[in-house]
CSV table of N, CA and C in Angstrom, one decimal:
chain,number,residue,atom,x,y,z
A,68,MET,N,-35.9,64.5,-57.7
A,68,MET,CA,-36.2,63.6,-56.6
A,68,MET,C,-37.4,62.8,-56.8
A,69,ILE,N,-37.4,61.5,-56.5
A,69,ILE,CA,-38.6,60.7,-56.7
A,69,ILE,C,-39.4,60.7,-55.4
A,70,GLU,N,-40.7,61.0,-55.6
A,70,GLU,CA,-41.7,61.0,-54.5
A,70,GLU,C,-42.5,59.7,-54.4
A,71,ARG,N,-42.8,59.1,-55.5
A,71,ARG,CA,-43.6,57.9,-55.6
A,71,ARG,C,-42.8,56.9,-56.5
A,72,PHE,N,-42.8,55.6,-55.9
A,72,PHE,CA,-42.1,54.5,-56.7
A,72,PHE,C,-43.1,53.4,-56.7
A,73,TYR,N,-43.6,53.0,-57.9
A,73,TYR,CA,-44.5,51.9,-58.1
A,73,TYR,C,-43.8,50.8,-58.9
A,74,VAL,N,-44.1,49.6,-58.4
A,74,VAL,CA,-43.7,48.4,-59.2
A,74,VAL,C,-45.0,47.9,-59.8
A,75,ASP,N,-45.0,47.8,-61.1
A,75,ASP,CA,-46.3,47.5,-61.8
A,75,ASP,C,-46.5,46.0,-62.1
A,76,LEU,N,-47.5,45.4,-61.5
A,76,LEU,CA,-47.9,44.1,-61.9
A,76,LEU,C,-49.3,44.1,-62.5
A,77,SER,N,-49.8,45.2,-62.9
A,77,SER,CA,-51.2,45.4,-63.3
A,77,SER,C,-51.4,44.7,-64.6
A,78,TYR,N,-50.4,44.3,-65.4
A,78,TYR,CA,-50.6,43.7,-66.7
A,78,TYR,C,-50.6,42.1,-66.6
A,79,LEU,N,-50.2,41.6,-65.4
A,79,LEU,CA,-50.0,40.2,-65.3
A,79,LEU,C,-51.2,39.4,-64.8
A,80,ARG,N,-51.3,38.2,-65.3
A,80,ARG,CA,-52.3,37.2,-64.9
A,80,ARG,C,-51.6,36.2,-64.0
A,81,SER,N,-52.4,35.6,-63.2
A,81,SER,CA,-51.8,34.6,-62.3
A,81,SER,C,-51.2,33.4,-63.0
A,82,SER,N,-50.0,33.0,-62.6
A,82,SER,CA,-49.3,31.9,-63.2
A,82,SER,C,-48.3,31.3,-62.2
A,83,THR,N,-48.0,30.1,-62.4
A,83,THR,CA,-47.0,29.5,-61.5
A,83,THR,C,-45.6,29.4,-62.2
A,84,THR,N,-45.5,29.9,-63.3
A,84,THR,CA,-44.2,29.9,-64.1
A,84,THR,C,-44.0,31.2,-64.8
A,85,GLY,N,-42.8,31.3,-65.3
A,85,GLY,CA,-42.5,32.4,-66.2
A,85,GLY,C,-42.5,33.8,-65.6
A,86,VAL,N,-42.9,34.8,-66.5
A,86,VAL,CA,-42.8,36.2,-66.1
A,86,VAL,C,-43.6,36.5,-64.9
A,87,ALA,N,-44.7,35.9,-64.7
A,87,ALA,CA,-45.5,36.2,-63.5
A,87,ALA,C,-44.8,35.9,-62.2
A,88,VAL,N,-44.1,34.7,-62.2
A,88,VAL,CA,-43.3,34.4,-61.0
A,88,VAL,C,-42.2,35.3,-60.8
A,89,TYR,N,-41.4,35.5,-61.9
A,89,TYR,CA,-40.3,36.4,-61.8
A,89,TYR,C,-40.7,37.8,-61.3
A,90,ALA,N,-41.7,38.4,-61.9
A,90,ALA,CA,-42.2,39.7,-61.6
A,90,ALA,C,-42.7,39.8,-60.1
A,91,THR,N,-43.4,38.8,-59.7
A,91,THR,CA,-44.0,38.8,-58.3
A,91,THR,C,-42.8,38.7,-57.3
A,92,ARG,N,-41.9,37.9,-57.5
A,92,ARG,CA,-40.8,37.7,-56.6
A,92,ARG,C,-39.9,39.0,-56.6
A,93,LEU,N,-39.7,39.5,-57.7
A,93,LEU,CA,-38.9,40.8,-57.8
A,93,LEU,C,-39.6,41.9,-57.1
A,94,ALA,N,-40.9,42.0,-57.3
A,94,ALA,CA,-41.7,43.0,-56.6
A,94,ALA,C,-41.7,42.8,-55.1
A,95,GLN,N,-41.7,41.6,-54.6
A,95,GLN,CA,-41.6,41.3,-53.2
A,95,GLN,C,-40.2,41.8,-52.7
A,96,HIS,N,-39.2,41.5,-53.4
A,96,HIS,CA,-37.8,42.0,-53.1
A,96,HIS,C,-37.8,43.5,-53.0
A,97,LEU,N,-38.3,44.2,-54.0
A,97,LEU,CA,-38.2,45.6,-54.0
A,97,LEU,C,-39.1,46.2,-52.9
A,98,GLU,N,-40.3,45.7,-52.7
A,98,GLU,CA,-41.1,46.2,-51.6
A,98,GLU,C,-40.4,46.1,-50.2
A,99,GLY,N,-39.7,45.0,-50.0
A,99,GLY,CA,-39.0,44.8,-48.8
A,99,GLY,C,-37.8,45.7,-48.6
A,100,ARG,N,-37.3,46.3,-49.6
A,100,ARG,CA,-36.1,47.1,-49.5
A,100,ARG,C,-36.2,48.6,-49.9
A,101,PHE,N,-37.3,48.9,-50.5
A,101,PHE,CA,-37.5,50.3,-50.9
A,101,PHE,C,-38.9,50.8,-50.4
A,102,ASP,N,-39.1,52.1,-50.4
A,102,ASP,CA,-40.4,52.7,-50.1
A,102,ASP,C,-41.2,52.7,-51.4
A,103,CYS,N,-41.8,51.6,-51.8
A,103,CYS,CA,-42.5,51.5,-53.0
A,103,CYS,C,-43.9,50.9,-52.8
A,104,GLN,N,-44.8,51.0,-53.7
A,104,GLN,CA,-46.1,50.4,-53.7
A,104,GLN,C,-46.2,49.5,-55.0
A,105,VAL,N,-46.8,48.4,-54.8
A,105,VAL,CA,-47.0,47.4,-55.9
A,105,VAL,C,-48.4,47.6,-56.5
A,106,LEU,N,-48.5,47.9,-57.8
A,106,LEU,CA,-49.8,47.9,-58.4
A,106,LEU,C,-50.2,46.5,-58.7
A,107,ALA,N,-51.1,45.9,-58.0
A,107,ALA,CA,-51.4,44.5,-58.0
A,107,ALA,C,-52.9,44.2,-58.3
A,108,PRO,N,-53.1,43.3,-59.3
A,108,PRO,CA,-54.5,42.8,-59.5
A,108,PRO,C,-54.9,41.9,-58.3
A,109,PRO,N,-56.1,41.6,-58.2
A,109,PRO,CA,-56.6,40.8,-57.0
A,109,PRO,C,-55.8,39.5,-56.7
A,110,GLN,N,-55.4,38.8,-57.8
A,110,GLN,CA,-54.8,37.5,-57.5
A,110,GLN,C,-53.4,37.7,-56.9
A,111,PHE,N,-52.8,38.9,-56.9
A,111,PHE,CA,-51.5,39.1,-56.3
A,111,PHE,C,-51.6,40.0,-55.0
A,112,PHE,N,-52.8,40.5,-54.8
A,112,PHE,CA,-52.9,41.6,-53.8
A,112,PHE,C,-52.4,41.1,-52.4
A,113,ASP,N,-52.8,39.9,-51.9
A,113,ASP,CA,-52.4,39.5,-50.6
A,113,ASP,C,-50.9,39.2,-50.4
A,114,THR,N,-50.2,39.2,-51.5
A,114,THR,CA,-48.7,38.9,-51.5
A,114,THR,C,-47.9,40.1,-51.0
A,115,PHE,N,-48.5,41.3,-51.0
A,115,PHE,CA,-47.8,42.5,-50.7
A,115,PHE,C,-48.4,43.3,-49.5
A,116,SER,N,-47.5,44.0,-48.8
A,116,SER,CA,-48.0,44.7,-47.6
A,116,SER,C,-48.6,46.1,-48.0
A,117,ARG,N,-48.1,46.8,-49.0
A,117,ARG,CA,-48.6,48.1,-49.4
A,117,ARG,C,-49.1,48.1,-50.8
A,118,ALA,N,-49.8,47.1,-51.2
A,118,ALA,CA,-50.3,47.1,-52.6
A,118,ALA,C,-51.4,48.1,-52.9
A,119,VAL,N,-51.4,48.5,-54.1
A,119,VAL,CA,-52.5,49.3,-54.6
A,119,VAL,C,-53.4,48.4,-55.4
A,120,ALA,N,-54.6,48.2,-55.0
A,120,ALA,CA,-55.5,47.2,-55.8
A,120,ALA,C,-55.9,47.8,-57.1
A,121,VAL,N,-55.6,47.1,-58.2
A,121,VAL,CA,-56.0,47.5,-59.5
A,121,VAL,C,-56.8,46.3,-60.1
A,122,PRO,N,-57.6,46.6,-61.1
A,122,PRO,CA,-58.4,45.5,-61.6
A,122,PRO,C,-57.6,44.5,-62.4
A,123,GLU,N,-58.1,43.3,-62.5
A,123,GLU,CA,-57.4,42.2,-63.3
A,123,GLU,C,-57.3,42.7,-64.8
A,124,PRO,N,-56.2,42.4,-65.5
A,124,PRO,CA,-56.2,42.9,-66.9
A,124,PRO,C,-57.2,42.2,-67.7
A,125,TRP,N,-57.6,42.9,-68.8
A,125,TRP,CA,-58.6,42.3,-69.7
A,125,TRP,C,-57.9,41.2,-70.5
A,126,HIS,N,-58.6,40.1,-70.7
A,126,HIS,CA,-58.1,39.0,-71.5
A,126,HIS,C,-59.2,38.3,-72.2
A,127,PHE,N,-58.8,37.7,-73.3
A,127,PHE,CA,-59.7,36.9,-74.1
A,127,PHE,C,-59.1,35.6,-74.4
A,128,HIS,N,-59.7,34.5,-74.0
A,128,HIS,CA,-59.1,33.2,-74.0
A,128,HIS,C,-57.8,33.2,-73.3
A,129,ASN,N,-56.7,32.9,-73.9
A,129,ASN,CA,-55.4,32.9,-73.2
A,129,ASN,C,-54.6,34.1,-73.5
A,130,ALA,N,-55.1,35.1,-74.1
A,130,ALA,CA,-54.3,36.3,-74.5
A,130,ALA,C,-54.8,37.5,-73.6
A,131,THR,N,-53.8,38.2,-73.1
A,131,THR,CA,-54.0,39.4,-72.3
A,131,THR,C,-54.2,40.5,-73.3
A,132,LEU,N,-55.3,41.2,-73.3
A,132,LEU,CA,-55.5,42.3,-74.2
A,132,LEU,C,-55.0,43.7,-73.7
A,133,GLY,N,-54.9,43.8,-72.4
A,133,GLY,CA,-54.4,45.1,-71.8
A,133,GLY,C,-54.9,45.3,-70.4
A,134,ARG,N,-54.4,46.4,-69.8
A,134,ARG,CA,-54.8,46.7,-68.5
A,134,ARG,C,-56.3,47.2,-68.5
A,135,ALA,N,-57.0,46.8,-67.5
A,135,ALA,CA,-58.3,47.4,-67.3
A,135,ALA,C,-58.1,48.8,-66.7
A,136,PRO,N,-59.0,49.7,-67.0
A,136,PRO,CA,-58.9,51.1,-66.4
A,136,PRO,C,-58.9,51.0,-64.9
A,137,PHE,N,-58.1,51.7,-64.2
A,137,PHE,CA,-57.9,51.6,-62.8
A,137,PHE,C,-59.2,52.2,-62.0
A,138,GLY,N,-59.9,53.1,-62.6
A,138,GLY,CA,-61.1,53.6,-62.0
A,138,GLY,C,-60.9,54.1,-60.6
A,139,ARG,N,-61.9,53.9,-59.8
A,139,ARG,CA,-61.8,54.3,-58.4
A,139,ARG,C,-60.7,53.7,-57.6
A,140,LEU,N,-60.4,52.4,-57.9
A,140,LEU,CA,-59.3,51.7,-57.2
A,140,LEU,C,-58.0,52.3,-57.4
A,141,GLY,N,-57.7,52.9,-58.5
A,141,GLY,CA,-56.4,53.4,-58.8
A,141,GLY,C,-56.2,54.9,-58.6
A,142,ARG,N,-57.2,55.6,-57.9
A,142,ARG,CA,-57.1,57.0,-57.8
A,142,ARG,C,-55.8,57.4,-57.0
A,143,ARG,N,-55.3,56.5,-56.2
A,143,ARG,CA,-54.1,56.8,-55.5
A,143,ARG,C,-52.9,56.8,-56.4
A,144,VAL,N,-53.0,56.3,-57.6
A,144,VAL,CA,-51.9,56.2,-58.5
A,144,VAL,C,-51.8,57.5,-59.3
A,145,ARG,N,-50.6,58.1,-59.1
A,145,ARG,CA,-50.4,59.4,-59.9
A,145,ARG,C,-49.1,59.3,-60.6
A,146,PHE,N,-49.1,59.6,-61.9
A,146,PHE,CA,-47.9,59.5,-62.7
A,146,PHE,C,-47.5,60.9,-63.0
A,147,GLY,N,-46.8,61.6,-62.0
A,147,GLY,CA,-46.3,62.9,-62.2
A,147,GLY,C,-44.8,62.8,-62.5
A,148,ARG,N,-44.2,64.0,-62.6
A,148,ARG,CA,-42.8,64.1,-62.9
A,148,ARG,C,-41.9,63.4,-61.8
A,149,ARG,N,-42.4,63.4,-60.6
A,149,ARG,CA,-41.7,62.8,-59.5
A,149,ARG,C,-42.1,61.3,-59.1
A,150,THR,N,-42.7,60.7,-60.1
A,150,THR,CA,-43.1,59.3,-60.0
A,150,THR,C,-42.2,58.4,-60.8
A,151,PHE,N,-41.7,57.3,-60.3
A,151,PHE,CA,-41.0,56.3,-61.0
A,151,PHE,C,-41.7,55.0,-61.0
A,152,VAL,N,-41.9,54.4,-62.2
A,152,VAL,CA,-42.6,53.2,-62.4
A,152,VAL,C,-41.7,52.1,-62.9
A,153,TYR,N,-41.6,51.0,-62.3
A,153,TYR,CA,-40.8,49.9,-62.8
A,153,TYR,C,-41.8,48.7,-63.2
A,154,ALA,N,-41.7,48.3,-64.5
A,154,ALA,CA,-42.5,47.2,-64.9
A,154,ALA,C,-41.5,46.0,-65.2
A,155,PRO,N,-41.6,45.0,-64.3
A,155,PRO,CA,-40.7,43.8,-64.5
A,155,PRO,C,-41.2,42.9,-65.6
A,156,HIS,N,-41.9,43.4,-66.5
A,156,HIS,CA,-42.4,42.7,-67.7
A,156,HIS,C,-42.3,43.7,-68.8
A,157,MET,N,-42.6,43.3,-70.0
A,157,MET,CA,-42.4,44.2,-71.2
A,157,MET,C,-43.6,45.1,-71.6
A,158,ARG,N,-44.4,45.5,-70.6
A,158,ARG,CA,-45.5,46.3,-70.9
A,158,ARG,C,-45.5,47.6,-70.1
A,159,PRO,N,-44.7,48.6,-70.5
A,159,PRO,CA,-44.7,49.9,-69.8
A,159,PRO,C,-46.1,50.6,-70.0
A,160,PHE,N,-46.3,51.6,-69.1
A,160,PHE,CA,-47.5,52.4,-69.3
A,160,PHE,C,-47.3,53.4,-70.4
A,161,LEU,N,-48.4,53.8,-71.0
A,161,LEU,CA,-48.4,54.8,-72.1
A,161,LEU,C,-48.2,56.2,-71.5
A,162,SER,N,-48.7,56.4,-70.3
A,162,SER,CA,-48.7,57.7,-69.7
A,162,SER,C,-47.6,58.0,-68.7
A,163,ALA,N,-46.8,57.1,-68.3
A,163,ALA,CA,-45.7,57.4,-67.3
A,163,ALA,C,-44.4,57.7,-68.0
A,164,ALA,N,-43.9,58.9,-67.9
A,164,ALA,CA,-42.6,59.2,-68.6
A,164,ALA,C,-41.4,58.7,-67.9
A,165,ASN,N,-41.4,58.6,-66.6
A,165,ASN,CA,-40.3,58.2,-65.8
A,165,ASN,C,-40.5,56.7,-65.4
A,166,GLN,N,-40.0,55.8,-66.3
A,166,GLN,CA,-40.3,54.4,-66.0
A,166,GLN,C,-39.2,53.5,-66.6
A,167,ALA,N,-39.0,52.3,-66.0
A,167,ALA,CA,-38.1,51.3,-66.5
A,167,ALA,C,-38.9,50.1,-66.8
A,168,VAL,N,-38.4,49.3,-67.7
A,168,VAL,CA,-39.1,48.0,-68.1
A,168,VAL,C,-38.0,47.0,-68.3
A,169,THR,N,-38.4,45.7,-68.0
A,169,THR,CA,-37.5,44.6,-68.2
A,169,THR,C,-38.0,43.8,-69.4
A,170,ILE,N,-37.2,43.6,-70.4
A,170,ILE,CA,-37.5,42.7,-71.5
A,170,ILE,C,-36.5,41.6,-71.5
A,171,HIS,N,-36.9,40.4,-71.2
A,171,HIS,CA,-36.0,39.3,-71.1
A,171,HIS,C,-35.4,38.9,-72.4
A,172,ASP,N,-36.2,38.8,-73.5
A,172,ASP,CA,-35.7,38.4,-74.8
A,172,ASP,C,-36.7,38.9,-75.8
A,173,LEU,N,-36.4,38.4,-77.0
A,173,LEU,CA,-37.3,38.9,-78.2
A,173,LEU,C,-38.2,37.8,-78.7
A,174,ILE,N,-38.7,36.9,-77.8
A,174,ILE,CA,-39.6,35.9,-78.2
A,174,ILE,C,-40.9,36.5,-78.8
A,175,HIS,N,-41.3,37.6,-78.3
A,175,HIS,CA,-42.5,38.2,-78.8
A,175,HIS,C,-42.3,38.6,-80.3
A,176,HIS,N,-41.1,38.9,-80.7
A,176,HIS,CA,-40.8,39.3,-82.0
A,176,HIS,C,-40.5,38.0,-82.9
A,177,ASP,N,-39.8,37.1,-82.4
A,177,ASP,CA,-39.4,35.9,-83.1
A,177,ASP,C,-40.5,34.9,-83.3
A,178,TYR,N,-41.4,34.9,-82.3
A,178,TYR,CA,-42.6,34.0,-82.4
A,178,TYR,C,-43.9,34.7,-82.0
A,179,PRO,N,-44.4,35.6,-82.9
A,179,PRO,CA,-45.5,36.4,-82.6
A,179,PRO,C,-46.8,35.5,-82.4
A,180,THR,N,-47.6,36.0,-81.5
A,180,THR,CA,-48.8,35.3,-81.2
A,180,THR,C,-49.9,35.5,-82.3
A,181,ARG,N,-51.0,34.8,-82.1
A,181,ARG,CA,-52.1,35.0,-83.0
A,181,ARG,C,-53.0,36.1,-82.5
A,182,ASN,N,-52.6,36.8,-81.4
A,182,ASN,CA,-53.5,37.8,-80.9
A,182,ASN,C,-53.1,39.1,-81.6
A,183,LEU,N,-54.1,39.7,-82.3
A,183,LEU,CA,-53.9,40.9,-83.0
A,183,LEU,C,-53.5,42.1,-82.1
A,184,VAL,N,-54.1,42.1,-81.0
A,184,VAL,CA,-53.8,43.3,-80.0
A,184,VAL,C,-52.3,43.2,-79.6
A,185,GLU,N,-51.9,42.0,-79.2
A,185,GLU,CA,-50.5,41.9,-78.7
A,185,GLU,C,-49.5,42.1,-79.8
A,186,ASN,N,-49.8,41.6,-81.0
A,186,ASN,CA,-48.9,41.8,-82.1
A,186,ASN,C,-48.8,43.3,-82.5
A,187,THR,N,-50.0,44.0,-82.5
A,187,THR,CA,-50.0,45.4,-82.8
A,187,THR,C,-49.2,46.2,-81.8
A,188,PHE,N,-49.4,45.9,-80.5
A,188,PHE,CA,-48.6,46.6,-79.5
A,188,PHE,C,-47.1,46.3,-79.7
A,189,ASN,N,-46.7,45.1,-79.8
A,189,ASN,CA,-45.3,44.7,-79.9
A,189,ASN,C,-44.7,45.4,-81.2
A,190,ASN,N,-45.4,45.5,-82.2
A,190,ASN,CA,-44.8,46.0,-83.5
A,190,ASN,C,-44.9,47.5,-83.7
A,191,THR,N,-45.8,48.2,-83.0
A,191,THR,CA,-46.0,49.6,-83.2
A,191,THR,C,-45.8,50.4,-81.9
A,192,VAL,N,-46.5,50.0,-80.9
A,192,VAL,CA,-46.5,50.9,-79.6
A,192,VAL,C,-45.2,50.6,-78.8
A,193,LEU,N,-44.8,49.4,-78.6
A,193,LEU,CA,-43.6,49.1,-77.8
A,193,LEU,C,-42.3,49.8,-78.4
A,194,PRO,N,-42.1,49.7,-79.7
A,194,PRO,CA,-40.9,50.4,-80.2
A,194,PRO,C,-40.9,51.9,-79.9
A,195,HIS,N,-42.0,52.5,-80.0
A,195,HIS,CA,-42.1,54.0,-79.7
A,195,HIS,C,-41.9,54.2,-78.2
A,196,LEU,N,-42.5,53.4,-77.3
A,196,LEU,CA,-42.3,53.6,-75.9
A,196,LEU,C,-40.9,53.4,-75.4
A,197,LEU,N,-40.2,52.4,-76.0
A,197,LEU,CA,-38.8,52.1,-75.6
A,197,LEU,C,-37.9,53.3,-75.9
A,198,ARG,N,-38.2,54.0,-76.9
A,198,ARG,CA,-37.4,55.2,-77.3
A,198,ARG,C,-37.5,56.3,-76.3
A,199,HIS,N,-38.6,56.3,-75.5
A,199,HIS,CA,-38.9,57.4,-74.6
A,199,HIS,C,-38.9,57.2,-73.1
A,200,ILE,N,-38.8,55.9,-72.7
A,200,ILE,CA,-38.7,55.6,-71.3
A,200,ILE,C,-37.3,55.7,-70.8
A,201,THR,N,-37.2,55.8,-69.4
A,201,THR,CA,-36.0,56.1,-68.8
A,201,THR,C,-34.9,55.0,-68.9
A,202,ALA,N,-35.3,53.7,-68.7
A,202,ALA,CA,-34.4,52.6,-68.8
A,202,ALA,C,-35.0,51.3,-69.3
A,203,ILE,N,-34.2,50.6,-70.0
A,203,ILE,CA,-34.6,49.2,-70.4
A,203,ILE,C,-33.6,48.3,-69.8
A,204,LEU,N,-34.2,47.3,-69.1
A,204,LEU,CA,-33.3,46.2,-68.5
A,204,LEU,C,-33.5,44.9,-69.3
A,205,THR,N,-32.4,44.2,-69.4
A,205,THR,CA,-32.5,42.8,-69.9
A,205,THR,C,-31.5,41.9,-69.2
A,206,VAL,N,-31.6,40.6,-69.5
A,206,VAL,CA,-30.9,39.7,-68.7
A,206,VAL,C,-29.5,39.2,-69.2
A,207,SER,N,-29.2,39.6,-70.4
A,207,SER,CA,-27.9,39.1,-71.0
A,207,SER,C,-27.4,40.1,-72.0
A,208,GLN,N,-26.1,40.0,-72.3
A,208,GLN,CA,-25.5,40.8,-73.3
A,208,GLN,C,-26.1,40.5,-74.7
A,209,THR,N,-26.4,39.3,-74.9
A,209,THR,CA,-27.0,38.8,-76.2
A,209,THR,C,-28.4,39.5,-76.4
A,210,SER,N,-29.2,39.5,-75.3
A,210,SER,CA,-30.5,40.2,-75.4
A,210,SER,C,-30.3,41.7,-75.6
A,211,LYS,N,-29.4,42.3,-74.9
A,211,LYS,CA,-29.1,43.7,-75.1
A,211,LYS,C,-28.8,44.0,-76.5
A,212,LEU,N,-27.9,43.3,-77.1
A,212,LEU,CA,-27.5,43.6,-78.5
A,212,LEU,C,-28.7,43.4,-79.5
A,213,ALA,N,-29.5,42.3,-79.2
A,213,ALA,CA,-30.7,42.1,-80.0
A,213,ALA,C,-31.7,43.2,-79.9
A,214,LEU,N,-31.9,43.7,-78.7
A,214,LEU,CA,-32.9,44.8,-78.4
A,214,LEU,C,-32.4,46.1,-79.1
A,215,CYS,N,-31.1,46.4,-79.0
A,215,CYS,CA,-30.5,47.6,-79.6
A,215,CYS,C,-30.7,47.5,-81.1
A,216,ASP,N,-30.4,46.3,-81.7
A,216,ASP,CA,-30.5,46.1,-83.1
A,216,ASP,C,-31.9,46.3,-83.6
A,217,LEU,N,-32.9,45.6,-83.0
A,217,LEU,CA,-34.3,45.6,-83.4
A,217,LEU,C,-34.9,46.9,-83.3
A,218,TYR,N,-34.7,47.6,-82.2
A,218,TYR,CA,-35.4,48.8,-81.9
A,218,TYR,C,-34.6,50.1,-82.1
A,219,GLY,N,-33.4,49.9,-82.6
A,219,GLY,CA,-32.5,51.1,-82.9
A,219,GLY,C,-32.2,51.9,-81.6
A,220,LEU,N,-31.9,51.2,-80.5
A,220,LEU,CA,-31.6,51.8,-79.3
A,220,LEU,C,-30.1,52.0,-79.1
A,221,SER,N,-29.7,53.0,-78.4
A,221,SER,CA,-28.4,53.2,-78.1
A,221,SER,C,-28.0,52.2,-77.0
A,222,PRO,N,-26.8,51.6,-77.1
A,222,PRO,CA,-26.5,50.6,-76.1
A,222,PRO,C,-26.4,51.1,-74.7
A,223,ASP,N,-26.1,52.4,-74.5
A,223,ASP,CA,-26.0,52.9,-73.1
A,223,ASP,C,-27.4,53.1,-72.5
A,224,ARG,N,-28.5,52.9,-73.2
A,224,ARG,CA,-29.8,53.0,-72.6
A,224,ARG,C,-30.3,51.6,-72.1
A,225,VAL,N,-29.7,50.5,-72.6
A,225,VAL,CA,-30.1,49.2,-72.2
A,225,VAL,C,-29.1,48.6,-71.2
A,226,LYS,N,-29.6,48.3,-70.0
A,226,LYS,CA,-28.7,47.8,-68.9
A,226,LYS,C,-28.9,46.3,-68.8
A,227,VAL,N,-27.8,45.5,-68.6
A,227,VAL,CA,-27.9,44.1,-68.3
A,227,VAL,C,-27.9,43.8,-66.8
A,228,VAL,N,-29.0,43.2,-66.4
A,228,VAL,CA,-29.1,42.7,-65.0
A,228,VAL,C,-29.4,41.2,-65.1
A,229,PRO,N,-28.4,40.4,-64.9
A,229,PRO,CA,-28.6,38.9,-65.1
A,229,PRO,C,-29.6,38.4,-64.0
A,230,ASN,N,-30.3,37.4,-64.4
A,230,ASN,CA,-31.2,36.7,-63.5
A,230,ASN,C,-30.3,36.0,-62.5
A,231,GLY,N,-30.8,35.9,-61.2
A,231,GLY,CA,-30.0,35.2,-60.2
A,231,GLY,C,-30.7,33.9,-59.9
A,232,ILE,N,-30.1,33.2,-59.0
A,232,ILE,CA,-30.6,31.9,-58.5
A,232,ILE,C,-31.0,32.0,-57.1
A,233,ASP,N,-32.2,31.6,-56.8
A,233,ASP,CA,-32.7,31.6,-55.4
A,233,ASP,C,-32.2,30.4,-54.7
A,234,LEU,N,-31.2,30.5,-53.9
A,234,LEU,CA,-30.6,29.3,-53.2
A,234,LEU,C,-31.6,28.7,-52.2
A,235,ALA,N,-32.6,29.4,-51.8
A,235,ALA,CA,-33.6,28.8,-50.9
A,235,ALA,C,-34.4,27.8,-51.6
A,236,GLU,N,-34.5,27.9,-52.9
A,236,GLU,CA,-35.4,27.0,-53.6
A,236,GLU,C,-34.6,26.0,-54.6
A,237,TRP,N,-33.4,26.4,-55.0
A,237,TRP,CA,-32.6,25.6,-55.9
A,237,TRP,C,-31.7,24.7,-55.1
A,238,ARG,N,-31.7,23.4,-55.3
A,238,ARG,CA,-30.8,22.5,-54.7
A,238,ARG,C,-30.1,21.6,-55.7
A,239,PRO,N,-28.8,21.7,-55.7
A,239,PRO,CA,-28.1,20.8,-56.7
A,239,PRO,C,-28.4,19.4,-56.3
A,240,SER,N,-28.4,18.5,-57.3
A,240,SER,CA,-28.8,17.1,-57.1
A,240,SER,C,-27.6,16.3,-56.6
A,241,GLY,N,-26.5,16.9,-56.3
A,241,GLY,CA,-25.3,16.2,-55.9
A,241,GLY,C,-24.3,16.1,-57.0
A,242,ARG,N,-23.5,15.1,-57.0
A,242,ARG,CA,-22.5,14.9,-58.0
A,242,ARG,C,-23.1,14.6,-59.4
A,243,PRO,N,-22.5,15.1,-60.4
A,243,PRO,CA,-23.0,14.8,-61.8
A,243,PRO,C,-22.8,13.3,-62.0
A,244,PRO,N,-23.7,12.7,-62.8
A,244,PRO,CA,-23.6,11.2,-63.1
A,244,PRO,C,-22.2,11.0,-63.8
A,245,THR,N,-21.7,9.8,-63.5
A,245,THR,CA,-20.4,9.4,-64.1
A,245,THR,C,-20.6,8.9,-65.6
A,246,SER,N,-21.8,8.5,-65.8
A,246,SER,CA,-22.1,8.1,-67.2
A,246,SER,C,-23.4,8.6,-67.6
A,247,ASP,N,-23.7,8.7,-68.9
A,247,ASP,CA,-25.0,9.2,-69.3
A,247,ASP,C,-26.1,8.3,-68.9
A,248,PRO,N,-27.2,8.9,-68.4
A,248,PRO,CA,-28.3,8.1,-68.0
A,248,PRO,C,-28.9,7.5,-69.2
A,249,PRO,N,-29.6,6.3,-69.1
A,249,PRO,CA,-30.3,5.7,-70.3
A,249,PRO,C,-31.3,6.7,-70.9
A,250,TYR,N,-31.4,6.6,-72.2
A,250,TYR,CA,-32.4,7.5,-72.9
A,250,TYR,C,-33.8,7.0,-72.6
């Protein structure tokens, strides 16, 4: 039985695109439907009703180096056997055994950054963590096969949850053009 459910945004920096937007909106959805708390750095804290304030992640220039220690702010966070942590990004905790993570694609593998810390994590720590966490989520069958192949994962451990379209924000432009627009 799960006693504590955390949605982890502690690794994210503020952004108006990409994983930060995806993770924030997914965390809002989960908070509205489940008894969970969001681990949120200051830039996300006001977005959630029951957030646990955690420090902003450490970063150097444009690269995130890792989570800052939670210290006094995170004393309410306990990773016991009855805790479930969901990371809607590819950075699971080292210390939480019962957790799920979303990995959208293998861009981190195909196009490594110049950040030594991120490359080291992606090439050594992440493969080890993926073998031991509860669930790995991805957005397509193609990504699932690539994850299983790269990390030697059993296909039954990787679940496909396709991205959806938010109809409140997406508006089709009408009929498709009858001819190609000028270049």
